[in-house]
Amino acid sequence: MRERPSTAAAAKVAPLAGSLAIFRREMLILRSRGKKVLLSMAVSPTLYLVAFGLGVGKGMRVDGHTYLEFLIPGLVAMGTMNQAFGIAGEINIARFYWKIFEEFQAAPISDLAYVVGEVLAGMAKAVMSVFIIVLLATLFGVQLAFYHPLFIAGVLLNAFVFASLAVLAAMLVKSHADQAMLFNFIITPMAFLGGTFFPVDRMPSWVQVLLQALPLTHASYLIRSGAYGRSASALPLVLLLVIGLVFFFLAHRSVCRARD
Amino acid sequence: MIVIAGLTKKYGDLQALAGVDLQVDRGELFALLGPNGAGKTTMVRIMTGLTRRDGGTVLLGGLDIAAQPAAAKRQVGLVPQVVNLDTELTVYQNLDLHGRFFFMPAADRRARIAELLAYVELGDRAATPVKQLSGGMKRRLLIVRAMMHRPGILFMDEPTVGLDAAIRRRIWSIIRRIQGEGTTIFLTTHYIEEAEYLAGRVAFIDRGRIVTVDRPDRLVQRMGAWAVDYLVDNELRTECFPDREAARQAAAAVAGRVTIRRVNLEDAFLALTGRKVAGEA
């Protein structure tokens, strides 16, 4: 076979190439699953909109808005979290079942590039889920300020937090069963308690203190403030950024340690 | 090309590698032969940067895999024991992604994929999802994926495990062609026939130690030329003889079922380690 020169020079001029390759792989897999993924992203928001928005919350008003208007930003926060964290499942399957993680480890891409690629993939999935929820909201006749900078910042920060947590979790767990347990113990409670379905400030004060410890509570607040076209304090923005960076740092360390 | 000195690795109480020293020359096809659990895969994992070593050094083309991992990995291709292809993606996408992981420019990737698929007669399968390929096709794809970035060293960890005899021979001819083009190949196997047929030199590994290193024909010659297998209390015994006549005479003296056959690497392994290499080719 005809040989060509080394690609080491190309590596030097493309520091992000490793991250983009990892990101591209996740997107190709997503594309290969096509409609199934998009439909699955739409199922639970549709159910919540019908059951809580049109059923339980009909005629109810929260902070001067219909319950449906209150619910949709919460669903955006929850959907973003679920989809971003969902990347953990993909990494897990690649690692434990298909052993594809070893293909990355044997390549000259850095651990940091790997984490960046996977986090970006998780964030991309999260943003896709937002488009679906916004589309559903439109179909349900709800118009909110989805273009508002706070809404966008809330979505992106929330996605960053949970995609980073997902990479961390995927490296720490030892099996698929552990992964499912993490989802049940961390993500599911947060989905219901993080200001998604009810206003946190209506809870008893001690419960409020506990709920303020959840990143999703701050994401819901930001996303809802943006969707309502309101301003918000900088604290949740800073908090989410800090939490996201901590998870990202820990995720990077955990990937380094995944070489047994 | 590959220099291993004092390599050690422990998993809990298990000493997987207990001070391995080896040297593989440029362009050589070197086989590491040993039973399951002998330390073969651990060695390959350390040499390809998948596992951390506890002690010792591994130099690949003069580069230490632990100290300069990115540069060392660019010289290395890995054909893992497990078929770890992205089954949901196409043949082309699998190779293209590998090229991206090794920073190959787009035009080079395209040309290389066409070249490699033709090399293993998968040219008409570029757009086929990997899940639709047969086991043999997947193995061929796994081999050319490792060659995608033109490594000087190819590590093959049990490349024909689980394949039927016909497909195994096809893979062997591909491996020989790759070596013939100047690539250094480090192969692990527990198939005697595979090591005998392919390797220029063979190392026996047992319980994390290299027992001996030599050419397969020399290792066999040390034992003799003909072997006699017979049963004693339902236990298989083997004796080796310098010529067929001596083997025939020994066989005539044994009661019960007796087999006379050529001496092979299994006999040499058994003589040196007291254990058999599990699995037959």
Coordinates of C-alpha atoms in Angstrom, one line a residue:
Chain A
M1 CA 0.0 0.0 0.0
R2 CA 1.1 3.5 -0.8
E3 CA 2.3 5.4 2.4
R4 CA 1.7 9.0 3.1
P5 CA 3.4 11.4 5.5
S6 CA 2.7 11.5 9.2
T7 CA -0.3 13.5 10.5
A8 CA 1.5 14.9 13.5
A9 CA 1.7 18.3 11.8
A10 CA -2.1 18.3 11.4
A11 CA -2.5 17.6 15.2
K12 CA -0.5 20.7 16.1
V13 CA -2.7 23.0 14.0
A14 CA -6.0 21.4 15.2
P15 CA -6.1 21.5 19.0
L16 CA -9.9 21.2 19.0
A17 CA -9.9 18.4 16.5
G18 CA -10.1 15.7 19.2
S19 CA -13.2 17.3 20.9
L20 CA -14.9 17.8 17.5
A21 CA -14.3 14.2 16.6
I22 CA -15.8 13.0 19.8
F23 CA -18.7 15.4 19.4
R24 CA -19.2 14.4 15.8
R25 CA -19.4 10.7 16.8
E26 CA -22.2 11.4 19.2
M27 CA -24.0 13.4 16.7
L28 CA -23.7 10.7 14.0
I29 CA -25.1 8.2 16.4
L30 CA -27.9 10.6 17.2
R31 CA -28.6 11.0 13.5
S32 CA -28.6 7.3 12.9
R33 CA -31.3 6.9 15.4
G34 CA -33.2 9.9 13.8
K35 CA -36.9 10.2 14.4
K36 CA -36.8 7.8 17.4
V37 CA -34.7 10.2 19.4
L38 CA -36.7 13.2 18.5
L39 CA -40.0 11.4 19.3
S40 CA -38.6 10.2 22.7
M41 CA -37.6 13.7 23.5
A42 CA -41.2 14.8 22.9
V43 CA -43.0 12.1 24.8
S44 CA -42.6 13.2 28.5
P45 CA -43.1 17.0 27.9
T46 CA -46.3 16.2 26.0
L47 CA -47.5 14.0 28.8
Y48 CA -46.7 16.6 31.4
L49 CA -48.3 19.4 29.3
V50 CA -51.5 17.3 28.9
A51 CA -51.7 15.9 32.5
F52 CA -50.5 18.9 34.5
G53 CA -51.0 21.8 32.1
L54 CA -54.4 21.0 30.7
G55 CA -55.6 18.7 33.5
V56 CA -54.5 19.4 37.0
G57 CA -53.4 23.0 36.5
K58 CA -56.4 24.1 34.4
G59 CA -57.7 27.5 35.6
M60 CA -54.8 27.7 38.1
R61 CA -52.6 30.9 38.0
V62 CA -49.1 31.2 39.4
D63 CA -47.3 34.6 39.7
G64 CA -49.8 36.2 37.4
H65 CA -49.4 33.5 34.7
T66 CA -51.4 30.5 33.6
Y67 CA -50.1 27.2 35.0
L68 CA -49.3 26.2 31.4
E69 CA -47.0 29.3 31.1
F70 CA -45.5 28.4 34.5
L71 CA -45.0 24.8 33.6
I72 CA -43.3 25.2 30.2
P73 CA -40.1 26.9 31.5
G74 CA -40.0 24.2 34.1
L75 CA -40.3 21.5 31.4
V76 CA -37.5 23.3 29.5
A77 CA -35.3 23.1 32.7
M78 CA -36.2 19.5 33.3
G79 CA -35.8 18.4 29.6
T80 CA -32.4 20.2 29.4
M81 CA -31.2 18.4 32.5
N82 CA -32.5 15.0 31.4
Q83 CA -31.1 15.2 27.9
A84 CA -27.7 16.6 29.0
F85 CA -27.4 13.9 31.7
G86 CA -28.5 11.3 29.2
I87 CA -25.1 11.4 27.6
A88 CA -24.0 9.4 30.7
G89 CA -25.9 6.5 29.4
E90 CA -24.3 6.8 25.9
I91 CA -20.8 6.9 27.5
N92 CA -21.6 4.0 29.7
I93 CA -22.8 1.8 26.8
A94 CA -19.7 2.9 24.8
R95 CA -17.5 2.0 27.8
F96 CA -18.9 -1.1 29.3
Y97 CA -20.9 -2.7 26.4
W98 CA -19.2 -1.8 23.1
K99 CA -15.8 -1.0 24.6
I100 CA -15.5 2.0 22.2
F101 CA -14.1 4.1 25.1
E102 CA -10.9 2.2 24.5
E103 CA -10.8 3.5 20.9
F104 CA -10.6 7.0 22.4
Q105 CA -8.0 6.0 25.0
A106 CA -5.8 4.5 22.3
A107 CA -6.0 7.7 20.2
P108 CA -3.7 10.7 20.8
I109 CA -6.6 12.9 21.8
S110 CA -6.3 14.3 25.3
D111 CA -8.6 13.5 28.2
L112 CA -9.6 17.2 28.2
A113 CA -10.6 17.0 24.6
Y114 CA -12.6 13.9 25.3
V115 CA -14.5 15.7 28.1
V116 CA -15.1 18.8 26.0
G117 CA -16.5 16.7 23.2
E118 CA -18.9 14.7 25.3
V119 CA -20.1 17.7 27.3
L120 CA -20.7 19.6 24.0
A121 CA -22.7 16.5 22.8
G122 CA -24.7 16.5 25.9
M123 CA -25.4 20.2 25.6
A124 CA -26.4 19.8 21.9
K125 CA -28.9 17.1 22.9
A126 CA -30.3 19.4 25.6
V127 CA -30.7 22.3 23.2
M128 CA -32.6 19.9 20.8
S129 CA -35.0 19.0 23.5
V130 CA -35.6 22.8 24.1
F131 CA -36.6 23.2 20.5
I132 CA -39.0 20.4 20.8
I133 CA -40.6 21.8 24.0
V134 CA -40.8 25.3 22.4
L135 CA -42.6 23.7 19.4
L136 CA -45.0 21.9 21.7
A137 CA -45.6 25.1 23.6
T138 CA -46.5 26.8 20.4
L139 CA -48.9 24.0 19.5
F140 CA -50.5 24.4 23.0
G141 CA -50.9 28.1 22.2
V142 CA -48.3 29.4 24.7
Q143 CA -46.0 32.2 23.6
L144 CA -43.1 33.1 25.9
A145 CA -39.9 35.0 25.5
F146 CA -37.9 32.0 24.4
Y147 CA -35.3 34.3 22.7
H148 CA -34.6 36.2 25.9
P149 CA -30.9 36.2 26.9
L150 CA -31.7 34.8 30.4
F151 CA -33.7 32.0 29.0
I152 CA -30.8 31.1 26.6
A153 CA -28.2 31.5 29.4
G154 CA -30.3 29.3 31.8
V155 CA -30.6 26.6 29.2
L156 CA -26.9 26.6 28.3
L157 CA -25.7 26.7 31.9
N158 CA -28.1 24.0 33.0
A159 CA -27.0 21.8 30.0
F160 CA -23.3 22.5 30.9
V161 CA -23.9 21.5 34.6
F162 CA -25.7 18.3 33.8
A163 CA -23.5 17.2 30.8
S164 CA -20.4 17.7 33.0
L165 CA -22.1 15.7 35.8
A166 CA -23.0 13.0 33.3
V167 CA -19.4 12.5 32.2
L168 CA -18.3 12.4 35.8
A169 CA -21.0 9.9 36.7
A170 CA -20.3 7.7 33.7
M171 CA -16.6 7.5 34.7
L172 CA -17.4 6.7 38.4
V173 CA -20.0 4.0 37.9
K174 CA -19.0 0.4 37.4
S175 CA -22.1 -0.9 35.6
H176 CA -25.3 0.0 33.9
A177 CA -27.2 -0.8 37.1
D178 CA -25.2 1.9 39.0
Q179 CA -26.1 4.3 36.2
A180 CA -29.8 3.7 36.6
M181 CA -29.5 4.1 40.3
L182 CA -27.8 7.5 39.9
F183 CA -30.7 8.6 37.7
N184 CA -33.3 7.4 40.2
F185 CA -31.6 9.0 43.2
I186 CA -30.4 12.3 41.8
I187 CA -32.0 13.2 38.5
T188 CA -35.6 12.1 39.1
P189 CA -36.0 13.8 42.5
M190 CA -34.4 16.9 41.1
A191 CA -36.8 16.9 38.2
F192 CA -39.8 17.1 40.5
L193 CA -38.4 19.3 43.2
G194 CA -36.2 21.8 41.3
G195 CA -38.9 24.4 40.7
T196 CA -40.3 22.6 37.6
F197 CA -43.9 21.9 38.6
F198 CA -44.5 24.3 41.5
P199 CA -42.9 27.5 42.8
V200 CA -40.2 26.8 45.3
D201 CA -41.2 29.9 47.4
R202 CA -44.5 28.3 48.3
M203 CA -42.8 25.5 50.2
P204 CA -42.0 25.7 53.9
S205 CA -38.8 27.7 54.6
W206 CA -36.7 24.7 55.6
V207 CA -37.7 22.9 52.4
Q208 CA -36.8 26.0 50.4
V209 CA -33.3 25.9 51.9
L210 CA -32.9 22.3 50.8
L211 CA -34.3 23.0 47.3
Q212 CA -31.9 26.0 46.9
A213 CA -29.1 23.4 47.0
L214 CA -30.3 21.9 43.8
P215 CA -28.8 23.3 40.6
L216 CA -32.1 22.7 38.8
T217 CA -33.9 25.1 41.1
H218 CA -31.6 27.9 39.9
A219 CA -31.8 26.9 36.3
S220 CA -35.6 26.8 36.5
Y221 CA -35.6 30.3 38.1
L222 CA -33.3 31.7 35.3
I223 CA -35.2 30.0 32.5
R224 CA -38.5 31.1 33.9
S225 CA -37.4 34.7 34.4
G226 CA -36.1 34.8 30.8
A227 CA -39.3 33.2 29.5
Y228 CA -41.4 35.8 31.4
G229 CA -39.1 38.6 30.0
R230 CA -38.1 39.5 33.6
S231 CA -34.7 40.4 34.9
A232 CA -33.0 38.1 37.5
S233 CA -30.3 38.4 40.1
A234 CA -26.8 37.4 39.0
L235 CA -26.4 34.8 41.8
P236 CA -28.0 31.8 40.0
L237 CA -26.0 32.6 36.9
V238 CA -22.7 32.6 38.9
L239 CA -23.8 29.5 40.9
L240 CA -24.6 27.4 37.9
L241 CA -21.4 28.5 36.2
V242 CA -19.4 27.6 39.3
I243 CA -21.2 24.2 39.8
G244 CA -20.7 23.5 36.1
L245 CA -17.0 24.2 36.3
V246 CA -16.6 22.1 39.4
F247 CA -18.3 19.1 37.7
F248 CA -16.3 19.7 34.5
F249 CA -13.0 19.7 36.5
L250 CA -14.1 16.5 38.4
A251 CA -15.2 14.9 35.1
H252 CA -11.8 15.6 33.6
R253 CA -10.0 14.1 36.6
S254 CA -12.3 11.0 36.5
V255 CA -11.5 10.4 32.8
C256 CA -7.8 10.6 33.6
R257 CA -8.3 8.0 36.3
A258 CA -10.4 5.8 34.1
R259 CA -7.1 4.3 32.7
D260 CA -7.0 1.4 35.2
Chain B
M1 CA 11.1 -0.6 17.6
I2 CA 9.5 -2.0 20.8
V3 CA 11.6 -2.1 23.9
I4 CA 10.0 -3.4 27.1
A5 CA 12.1 -3.5 30.3
G6 CA 11.1 -4.7 33.8
L7 CA 7.4 -4.2 33.1
T8 CA 5.2 -4.9 36.1
K9 CA 1.5 -4.7 36.8
K10 CA -0.6 -5.8 39.7
Y11 CA -4.4 -6.0 40.0
G12 CA -5.0 -6.2 43.7
D13 CA -3.2 -9.3 44.9
L14 CA -2.8 -10.7 41.3
Q15 CA 0.6 -10.1 39.8
A16 CA -0.5 -9.8 36.1
L17 CA 3.0 -8.9 34.9
A18 CA 6.1 -9.8 36.9
G19 CA 9.0 -8.0 35.3
V20 CA 8.7 -8.5 31.5
D21 CA 11.7 -7.8 29.3
L22 CA 11.2 -8.0 25.5
Q23 CA 12.5 -6.4 22.3
V24 CA 10.8 -6.5 19.0
D25 CA 12.6 -5.3 15.9
R26 CA 11.3 -3.0 13.1
G27 CA 9.2 -5.0 10.6
E28 CA 9.1 -8.1 12.7
L29 CA 5.9 -10.2 13.3
F30 CA 6.2 -11.1 16.9
A31 CA 3.8 -13.4 18.7
L32 CA 3.1 -13.5 22.4
L33 CA 1.7 -17.0 23.2
G34 CA 0.1 -18.0 26.4
P35 CA -3.0 -19.3 28.0
N36 CA -5.9 -17.1 29.1
G37 CA -4.9 -15.0 32.1
A38 CA -1.2 -15.2 31.4
G39 CA -0.8 -11.5 31.0
K40 CA -1.0 -11.0 27.2
T41 CA -3.9 -8.5 27.1
T42 CA -2.4 -6.6 30.1
M43 CA 0.8 -6.2 28.1
V44 CA -1.0 -4.9 25.0
R45 CA -3.1 -2.6 27.1
I46 CA -0.1 -1.0 28.7
M47 CA 1.8 -0.7 25.5
T48 CA -1.1 1.1 23.8
G49 CA -1.8 3.4 26.7
L50 CA -5.1 1.9 27.9
T51 CA -3.7 0.7 31.2
R52 CA -1.1 2.2 33.6
R53 CA 2.0 0.2 34.4
D54 CA 3.2 -0.2 37.9
G55 CA 6.9 -0.3 37.0
G56 CA 9.3 -0.7 34.1
T57 CA 9.5 1.0 30.7
V58 CA 7.8 0.7 27.3
L59 CA 9.5 2.4 24.4
L60 CA 7.7 2.5 21.1
G61 CA 10.0 3.7 18.3
G62 CA 12.1 5.4 21.1
L63 CA 9.1 7.1 22.7
D64 CA 7.9 6.2 26.2
I65 CA 4.1 5.6 26.1
A66 CA 3.7 6.9 29.6
A67 CA 5.8 10.0 29.2
Q68 CA 4.9 11.0 25.7
P69 CA 1.5 9.3 25.2
A70 CA 0.2 11.4 22.3
A71 CA 3.4 11.1 20.2
A72 CA 3.8 7.4 21.0
K73 CA 0.1 6.6 20.2
R74 CA 0.4 8.1 16.7
Q75 CA 2.9 5.4 15.9
V76 CA 0.6 2.6 17.1
G77 CA -2.5 0.9 15.9
L78 CA -4.6 -1.4 18.1
V79 CA -6.7 -4.3 16.9
P80 CA -8.5 -5.2 20.2
Q81 CA -9.7 -8.6 21.2
V82 CA -13.3 -7.3 21.4
V83 CA -14.9 -6.0 18.3
N84 CA -15.4 -2.4 19.5
L85 CA -16.8 -0.8 16.3
D86 CA -19.7 1.6 16.3
T87 CA -22.3 -0.8 15.1
E88 CA -24.9 1.9 14.5
L89 CA -22.6 3.8 12.2
T90 CA -21.5 2.8 8.7
V91 CA -18.2 1.2 7.7
Y92 CA -17.1 4.6 6.2
Q93 CA -18.1 6.5 9.3
N94 CA -16.2 4.2 11.6
L95 CA -13.0 4.6 9.6
D96 CA -13.5 8.4 9.1
L97 CA -14.0 8.9 12.9
H98 CA -10.8 7.0 13.6
G99 CA -9.0 9.2 11.1
R100 CA -10.4 12.2 12.9
F101 CA -9.2 10.8 16.3
F102 CA -5.7 10.8 14.8
F103 CA -6.0 14.3 13.3
M104 CA -5.9 13.2 9.6
P105 CA -6.8 15.8 7.1
A106 CA -10.1 15.3 5.3
A107 CA -8.7 14.6 1.8
D108 CA -6.2 12.1 3.3
R109 CA -9.0 10.4 5.2
R110 CA -11.1 9.9 2.1
A111 CA -8.2 8.5 0.1
R112 CA -7.1 6.2 2.9
I113 CA -10.6 4.8 3.5
A114 CA -11.0 3.9 -0.2
E115 CA -7.5 2.3 -0.2
L116 CA -8.1 0.3 3.0
L117 CA -11.6 -0.9 2.0
A118 CA -10.2 -2.1 -1.3
Y119 CA -7.4 -3.8 0.6
V120 CA -9.7 -6.0 2.6
E121 CA -12.4 -6.3 -0.1
L122 CA -15.0 -4.2 1.7
G123 CA -15.1 -1.5 -1.0
D124 CA -18.8 -2.1 -1.7
R125 CA -19.7 -1.9 2.0
A126 CA -18.6 1.6 2.7
A127 CA -22.2 2.8 3.3
T128 CA -23.3 -0.4 5.1
P129 CA -24.0 0.0 8.9
V130 CA -21.6 -2.2 10.8
K131 CA -24.4 -4.1 12.5
Q132 CA -25.2 -5.6 9.1
L133 CA -21.7 -7.0 8.5
S134 CA -20.7 -10.7 9.2
G135 CA -18.3 -11.6 12.0
G136 CA -15.4 -12.0 9.5
M137 CA -16.1 -8.6 7.8
K138 CA -16.2 -6.9 11.2
R139 CA -12.8 -8.4 12.0
R140 CA -11.4 -7.2 8.7
L141 CA -12.8 -3.7 9.3
L142 CA -11.3 -3.7 12.8
I143 CA -7.9 -4.5 11.3
V144 CA -8.0 -1.7 8.7
R145 CA -9.4 0.7 11.2
A146 CA -6.2 0.2 13.3
M147 CA -4.2 0.8 10.1
M148 CA -6.1 4.0 9.1
H149 CA -3.5 6.4 10.5
R150 CA -0.6 4.4 9.0
P151 CA 1.0 3.2 12.3
G152 CA 4.5 1.8 12.2
I153 CA 3.5 -0.7 14.9
L154 CA 0.3 -2.8 15.0
F155 CA -0.8 -4.4 18.2
M156 CA -3.2 -7.3 17.6
D157 CA -4.8 -8.8 20.6
E158 CA -6.2 -12.2 19.7
P159 CA -7.3 -11.0 16.3
T160 CA -8.9 -14.3 15.2
V161 CA -10.5 -15.3 18.5
G162 CA -13.9 -16.9 18.0
L163 CA -13.6 -17.0 14.2
D164 CA -14.1 -20.2 12.1
A165 CA -11.1 -21.8 10.5
A166 CA -11.7 -20.4 7.0
I167 CA -12.1 -16.8 8.2
R168 CA -9.1 -17.2 10.4
R169 CA -6.9 -18.1 7.5
R170 CA -8.2 -15.1 5.5
I171 CA -7.3 -12.9 8.4
W172 CA -3.9 -14.5 8.6
S173 CA -3.2 -13.7 4.9
I174 CA -4.1 -10.0 5.6
I175 CA -1.8 -9.9 8.6
R176 CA 1.0 -11.4 6.5
R177 CA 0.5 -8.8 3.8
I178 CA 0.6 -6.0 6.4
Q179 CA 3.8 -7.2 7.8
G180 CA 5.2 -7.7 4.3
E181 CA 4.7 -4.0 3.7
G182 CA 7.0 -3.1 6.6
T183 CA 4.7 -2.8 9.6
T184 CA 5.9 -4.2 12.9
I185 CA 3.3 -6.5 14.3
F186 CA 2.9 -7.5 17.9
L187 CA 0.4 -10.3 18.1
T188 CA -1.1 -12.0 21.1
T189 CA -2.7 -15.4 20.7
H190 CA -3.5 -18.6 22.4
Y191 CA -3.8 -20.4 19.1
I192 CA -0.7 -22.6 18.6
E193 CA -1.2 -22.8 14.8
E194 CA -1.6 -19.0 14.5
A195 CA 1.7 -18.4 16.2
E196 CA 3.5 -21.1 14.2
Y197 CA 2.1 -19.9 10.9
L198 CA 2.5 -16.1 11.4
A199 CA 5.3 -15.3 13.7
G200 CA 9.0 -14.7 13.0
R201 CA 9.6 -15.0 16.8
V202 CA 7.4 -16.2 19.6
A203 CA 7.5 -15.4 23.3
F204 CA 5.9 -17.8 25.8
I205 CA 4.2 -15.9 28.6
D206 CA 2.9 -17.7 31.7
R207 CA 1.7 -16.1 35.0
G208 CA 3.0 -12.7 34.0
R209 CA 6.5 -13.9 33.1
I210 CA 8.2 -14.4 29.8
V211 CA 9.4 -18.0 29.8
T212 CA 11.3 -18.0 26.5
V213 CA 11.7 -16.1 23.2
D214 CA 12.8 -17.8 20.0
R215 CA 11.8 -18.6 16.4
P216 CA 8.8 -21.1 16.3
D217 CA 10.8 -23.7 14.4
R218 CA 13.7 -23.6 16.9
L219 CA 11.3 -23.8 19.9
V220 CA 9.7 -26.9 18.3
Q221 CA 13.1 -28.4 17.4
R222 CA 14.2 -28.2 21.0
M223 CA 11.5 -30.8 21.7
G224 CA 12.2 -33.2 18.8
A225 CA 10.3 -33.9 15.6
W226 CA 7.5 -36.3 16.5
A227 CA 5.3 -36.6 19.5
V228 CA 3.3 -39.5 20.9
D229 CA 0.0 -38.8 22.8
Y230 CA -1.5 -41.5 25.0
L231 CA -3.8 -41.8 28.0
V232 CA -2.8 -43.0 31.5
D233 CA -5.6 -43.2 33.9
N234 CA -7.6 -40.9 31.6
E235 CA -4.9 -38.3 31.7
L236 CA -3.2 -37.3 28.4
R237 CA 0.5 -37.8 28.4
T238 CA 2.9 -36.6 25.6
E239 CA 6.4 -37.7 24.8
C240 CA 8.6 -36.2 22.1
F241 CA 11.1 -38.0 19.9
P242 CA 13.8 -37.0 17.4
D243 CA 12.4 -39.1 14.5
R244 CA 9.3 -40.9 13.5
E245 CA 10.8 -44.4 14.0
A246 CA 11.5 -43.7 17.6
A247 CA 8.0 -42.4 18.1
R248 CA 6.5 -45.4 16.4
Q249 CA 8.5 -47.8 18.7
A250 CA 7.4 -45.9 21.7
A251 CA 3.8 -45.9 20.6
A252 CA 4.0 -49.7 20.0
A253 CA 4.9 -50.2 23.6
V254 CA 1.9 -48.3 24.9
A255 CA -1.4 -50.0 25.5
G256 CA -4.6 -48.3 24.5
R257 CA -5.3 -45.4 22.2
V258 CA -2.1 -43.7 20.9
T259 CA -1.6 -40.8 18.5
I260 CA 1.6 -40.0 16.6
R261 CA 1.9 -36.5 15.4
R262 CA 4.4 -33.7 14.6
V263 CA 5.8 -31.8 17.6
N264 CA 4.3 -28.3 17.9
L265 CA 4.6 -25.2 20.0
E266 CA 2.1 -26.6 22.5
D267 CA 4.6 -29.3 23.4
A268 CA 7.3 -26.7 23.8
F269 CA 5.0 -24.6 26.0
L270 CA 4.0 -27.6 28.1
A271 CA 7.6 -28.6 28.6
L272 CA 8.7 -25.2 29.7
T273 CA 5.7 -24.2 31.9
G274 CA 4.0 -27.5 32.9
R275 CA 0.8 -26.0 31.5
K276 CA -1.1 -26.2 28.2
V277 CA -2.0 -23.2 26.1
A278 CA -5.8 -23.4 26.1
G279 CA -7.6 -23.5 22.8
E280 CA -6.8 -25.1 19.5
A281 CA -6.6 -23.6 16.1

